Amino acid sequence: MKSNKNILICFGTRPEAIKMAPICLELNKRQVPFKLCVTAQHREMLDQVLDFFNLVPDYDLDVMQPNQSLNKLSSRILSEIDTILENEEFDLVLVHGDTSTSALVALAAFHRHCKVAHIEAGLRTYNKKSPFPEELNRQLTGRISDFHFAPTAKAKQNLLEEGIEDSNILVTGNTVIDALFFTLNKIEKGYENSFITDLIKKIDFTKKVVLVTGHRRESFGTGFENLCHAILEISKNKDVEIVFPVHLNPNVQNVVYEKLSGKNNIHLINPLDYPSFVWLMSRAVLIISDSGGIQEEAPSLNIPVLVTRETTERDEGIKAGCSFLVGTNTGKIIVEAGKILNANNVKAKMANPYGEGLAAVKIIDFIQNTIFEDA
Ligand code: UD1
Ligand code: UDP
């Protein structure tokens, strides 16, 4: 690769940081220079990830404000990233997934005539309201981007059907599996931290651990209330320990703490840092979540996920029998959780449809050998 190429990596939320960390680590390993910009759309949840992967941003836009509207957030991102792009010329800007950060940074890069590469490209529900606003963010980023790293063949197919040229798409697997294997490897080698020590003190791991997370905007209000009612019902099984790291969004915090506080076997805790969350996932028998990343990670750990959404852009996991779409229907969550908790059969380990942990290597190979060689 010509050494004078200037790469900008930009992300802002917890999941983007987890999924972009393997890219940063691979570039460091190859001694390819790049600049890292965080919008800090999330603050505490982002910083936990930066710490674990030892990533130090060159630019920190610090845009998070408590519970700000999507429009306020978007305008702050657009205006702050423009200053960076005005002061420094980049040959390639890398963005990830479906967040406000990715869509607005891609747009700003386009306005400044920079090439954009989209990691985790091509996932679609084709329903603008679900996930909201992420489906449209992902489509916008896809329209703007010059290069598309699709995690699965299905994601590539979506892009082809939208008219993207085959030669600009690469199927890579999902970088979250790279991050997961990196982390599991550390844990196997004895990694511990204060979150893990606290979990060991608080949770009775001789019981069946049910891990719960949730944050989707389309579930605010009734959806989260329904989920809480289901959790209360599941907690009546005294063989079960429920652990719920509660997202810092006030729309989640308010309802979850109001409905689920004060029960012996429901542990409401702050978001865990990535290694302790992976540690906990690997000890769970069931995960109930609306998270995209967790749907992708869980098959590698052989843990079933009840997906509390009406739609998913990750249907590979549903088809493979790793995850089950239950919506935020209280009855359905209770019934499906009961089936999994009462089953004694240990499932055979299956191949993870989201990849084998080599996504970052494939992405950086393509950038070095195709994007920059052709330039
Ligand atoms: C964002 C992404 C979504 C991703 C999710 C992961 C968009 C539109 N959505 O949604 O794709 O799945 O992150 O969590 O970009 N907060 C804190 N501290 C933090 C993080 C959040 O206090 O570290 C609070 C703030 O009040 C913030 C609010 O949570 O305003 C919401 O955060 P925001 O990034 O706007 O939305 P998410 O729902 O997290
Ligand atoms: N995660 C974490 N701590 C937590 C909950 C989740 O580190 O307390 C990790 C999880 O392993 C996954 C990612 O965060 O890699 C998912 O983030 P989130 O659910 O917020 O977003 P999504 O994946 O839905 O975009």
mmCIF file of N, CA and C and ligand atoms in Angstrom, residues 13-15 41-46 64-68 70 73 98-101 133-134 137 215-217 220 247-250, ligand 1:
data_model
loop_
_atom_site.group_PDB
_atom_site.id
_atom_site.type_symbol
_atom_site.label_atom_id
_atom_site.label_comp_id
_atom_site.label_asym_id
_atom_site.label_seq_id
_atom_site.Cartn_x
_atom_site.Cartn_y
_atom_site.Cartn_z
ATOM 1 N N THR A 13 -20.656 5.055 19.229
ATOM 2 C CA THR A 13 -21.440 4.338 20.243
ATOM 3 C C THR A 13 -20.696 3.075 20.687
ATOM 4 N N ARG A 14 -21.218 2.472 21.760
ATOM 5 C CA ARG A 14 -20.597 1.234 22.264
ATOM 6 C C ARG A 14 -20.464 0.156 21.186
ATOM 7 N N PRO A 15 -21.581 -0.224 20.504
ATOM 8 C CA PRO A 15 -21.414 -1.344 19.569
ATOM 9 C C PRO A 15 -20.474 -1.038 18.409
ATOM 10 N N GLN A 41 -21.042 9.871 20.669
ATOM 11 C CA GLN A 41 -22.517 9.833 20.736
ATOM 12 C C GLN A 41 -22.934 9.159 22.047
ATOM 13 N N HIS A 42 -22.184 8.118 22.437
ATOM 14 C CA HIS A 42 -22.247 7.579 23.801
ATOM 15 C C HIS A 42 -20.993 8.047 24.527
ATOM 16 N N ARG A 43 -21.070 8.260 25.822
ATOM 17 C CA ARG A 43 -19.870 8.675 26.537
ATOM 18 C C ARG A 43 -19.322 7.522 27.388
ATOM 19 N N GLU A 44 -19.988 7.236 28.531
ATOM 20 C CA GLU A 44 -19.434 6.211 29.429
ATOM 21 C C GLU A 44 -19.319 4.860 28.732
ATOM 22 N N MET A 45 -20.380 4.513 27.960
ATOM 23 C CA MET A 45 -20.410 3.181 27.340
ATOM 24 C C MET A 45 -19.357 3.055 26.238
ATOM 25 N N LEU A 46 -18.993 4.172 25.638
ATOM 26 C CA LEU A 46 -17.933 4.181 24.618
ATOM 27 C C LEU A 46 -16.562 4.085 25.290
ATOM 28 N N MET A 64 -22.291 13.877 23.033
ATOM 29 C CA MET A 64 -23.434 13.386 23.805
ATOM 30 C C MET A 64 -23.985 14.429 24.782
ATOM 31 N N GLN A 65 -25.292 14.564 24.771
ATOM 32 C CA GLN A 65 -26.012 15.371 25.761
ATOM 33 C C GLN A 65 -27.077 14.440 26.306
ATOM 34 N N PRO A 66 -27.451 14.560 27.579
ATOM 35 C CA PRO A 66 -28.459 13.639 28.107
ATOM 36 C C PRO A 66 -29.749 13.682 27.291
ATOM 37 N N ASN A 67 -30.174 12.507 26.823
ATOM 38 C CA ASN A 67 -31.480 12.348 26.188
ATOM 39 C C ASN A 67 -31.770 13.362 25.081
ATOM 40 N N GLN A 68 -30.755 13.703 24.285
ATOM 41 C CA GLN A 68 -30.998 14.719 23.248
ATOM 42 C C GLN A 68 -31.767 14.115 22.072
ATOM 43 N N LEU A 70 -32.848 13.189 18.202
ATOM 44 C CA LEU A 70 -32.027 12.708 17.084
ATOM 45 C C LEU A 70 -31.571 13.872 16.212
ATOM 46 N N LEU A 73 -28.720 15.724 17.997
ATOM 47 C CA LEU A 73 -27.533 14.868 17.925
ATOM 48 C C LEU A 73 -26.930 14.929 16.511
ATOM 49 N N ASP A 98 -25.199 1.403 11.595
ATOM 50 C CA ASP A 98 -26.500 2.059 11.379
ATOM 51 C C ASP A 98 -26.785 3.210 12.326
ATOM 52 N N THR A 99 -25.743 3.761 12.928
ATOM 53 C CA THR A 99 -26.006 4.783 13.943
ATOM 54 C C THR A 99 -26.118 6.171 13.306
ATOM 55 N N SER A 100 -26.534 7.146 14.117
ATOM 56 C CA SER A 100 -26.532 8.537 13.643
ATOM 57 C C SER A 100 -25.105 8.931 13.294
ATOM 58 N N THR A 101 -24.150 8.493 14.101
ATOM 59 C CA THR A 101 -22.742 8.791 13.795
ATOM 60 C C THR A 101 -22.375 8.312 12.401
ATOM 61 N N PRO A 133 -34.195 4.861 14.284
ATOM 62 C CA PRO A 133 -34.105 5.258 12.873
ATOM 63 C C PRO A 133 -33.023 4.477 12.118
ATOM 64 N N GLU A 134 -32.575 3.363 12.715
ATOM 65 C CA GLU A 134 -31.358 2.710 12.208
ATOM 66 C C GLU A 134 -31.504 2.151 10.791
ATOM 67 N N ASN A 137 -30.811 4.947 8.529
ATOM 68 C CA ASN A 137 -29.388 5.315 8.645
ATOM 69 C C ASN A 137 -28.530 4.370 7.820
ATOM 70 N N HIS A 215 -32.717 -1.592 24.374
ATOM 71 C CA HIS A 215 -32.503 -0.150 24.184
ATOM 72 C C HIS A 215 -33.232 0.443 22.990
ATOM 73 N N ARG A 216 -33.998 -0.351 22.217
ATOM 74 C CA ARG A 216 -34.509 0.153 20.943
ATOM 75 C C ARG A 216 -35.593 1.206 21.126
ATOM 76 N N ARG A 217 -35.464 2.275 20.339
ATOM 77 C CA ARG A 217 -36.423 3.379 20.440
ATOM 78 C C ARG A 217 -37.845 2.942 20.138
ATOM 79 N N PHE A 220 -39.706 1.908 23.253
ATOM 80 C CA PHE A 220 -39.909 2.807 24.401
ATOM 81 C C PHE A 220 -41.397 2.830 24.737
ATOM 82 N N HIS A 247 -29.328 -0.186 30.006
ATOM 83 C CA HIS A 247 -28.802 0.843 29.097
ATOM 84 C C HIS A 247 -28.963 2.220 29.745
ATOM 85 N N LEU A 248 -28.015 3.142 29.466
ATOM 86 C CA LEU A 248 -28.045 4.442 30.150
ATOM 87 C C LEU A 248 -29.066 5.418 29.572
ATOM 88 N N ASN A 249 -29.740 5.041 28.501
ATOM 89 C CA ASN A 249 -30.789 5.915 27.972
ATOM 90 C C ASN A 249 -31.899 6.067 29.022
ATOM 91 N N PRO A 250 -32.227 7.318 29.413
ATOM 92 C CA PRO A 250 -33.238 7.514 30.471
ATOM 93 C C PRO A 250 -34.589 6.867 30.147
HETATM 94 C C1 UD1 B 1 -27.641 4.181 19.509
HETATM 95 C C2 UD1 B 1 -27.798 3.813 18.035
HETATM 96 C C3 UD1 B 1 -28.169 2.358 17.843
HETATM 97 C C4 UD1 B 1 -27.359 1.413 18.704
HETATM 98 C C5 UD1 B 1 -27.400 1.897 20.136
HETATM 99 C C6 UD1 B 1 -26.540 0.977 20.978
HETATM 100 C C7 UD1 B 1 -28.594 5.682 16.695
HETATM 101 C C8 UD1 B 1 -29.744 6.364 16.071
HETATM 102 N N1 UD1 B 1 -28.843 4.591 17.411
HETATM 103 O O1 UD1 B 1 -28.929 4.296 20.079
HETATM 104 O O2 UD1 B 1 -27.932 2.014 16.473
HETATM 105 O O3 UD1 B 1 -27.929 0.129 18.619
HETATM 106 O O4 UD1 B 1 -26.872 3.220 20.178
HETATM 107 O O5 UD1 B 1 -26.671 1.225 22.323
HETATM 108 O O6 UD1 B 1 -27.498 6.109 16.539
HETATM 109 N N2 UD1 B 1 -26.453 7.611 27.343
HETATM 110 C C9 UD1 B 1 -25.601 7.949 28.384
HETATM 111 N N3 UD1 B 1 -24.323 7.434 28.387
HETATM 112 C C10 UD1 B 1 -23.874 6.603 27.426
HETATM 113 C C11 UD1 B 1 -24.765 6.249 26.383
HETATM 114 C C12 UD1 B 1 -26.043 6.768 26.345
HETATM 115 O O7 UD1 B 1 -25.950 8.685 29.292
HETATM 116 O O8 UD1 B 1 -22.723 6.169 27.480
HETATM 117 C C13 UD1 B 1 -27.809 8.197 27.319
HETATM 118 C C14 UD1 B 1 -27.815 9.680 26.946
HETATM 119 O O9 UD1 B 1 -28.850 10.311 27.644
HETATM 120 C C15 UD1 B 1 -28.102 9.632 25.444
HETATM 121 C C16 UD1 B 1 -29.098 8.494 25.400
HETATM 122 O O10 UD1 B 1 -28.587 7.532 26.311
HETATM 123 O O11 UD1 B 1 -28.623 10.841 24.964
HETATM 124 C C17 UD1 B 1 -29.346 7.837 24.078
HETATM 125 O O12 UD1 B 1 -28.198 7.549 23.374
HETATM 126 P P1 UD1 B 1 -28.256 7.553 21.762
HETATM 127 O O13 UD1 B 1 -26.915 7.264 21.234
HETATM 128 O O14 UD1 B 1 -28.920 8.767 21.304
HETATM 129 O O15 UD1 B 1 -29.246 6.397 21.363
HETATM 130 P P2 UD1 B 1 -29.239 4.888 21.523
HETATM 131 O O16 UD1 B 1 -30.626 4.536 21.830
HETATM 132 O O17 UD1 B 1 -28.177 4.469 22.469
#
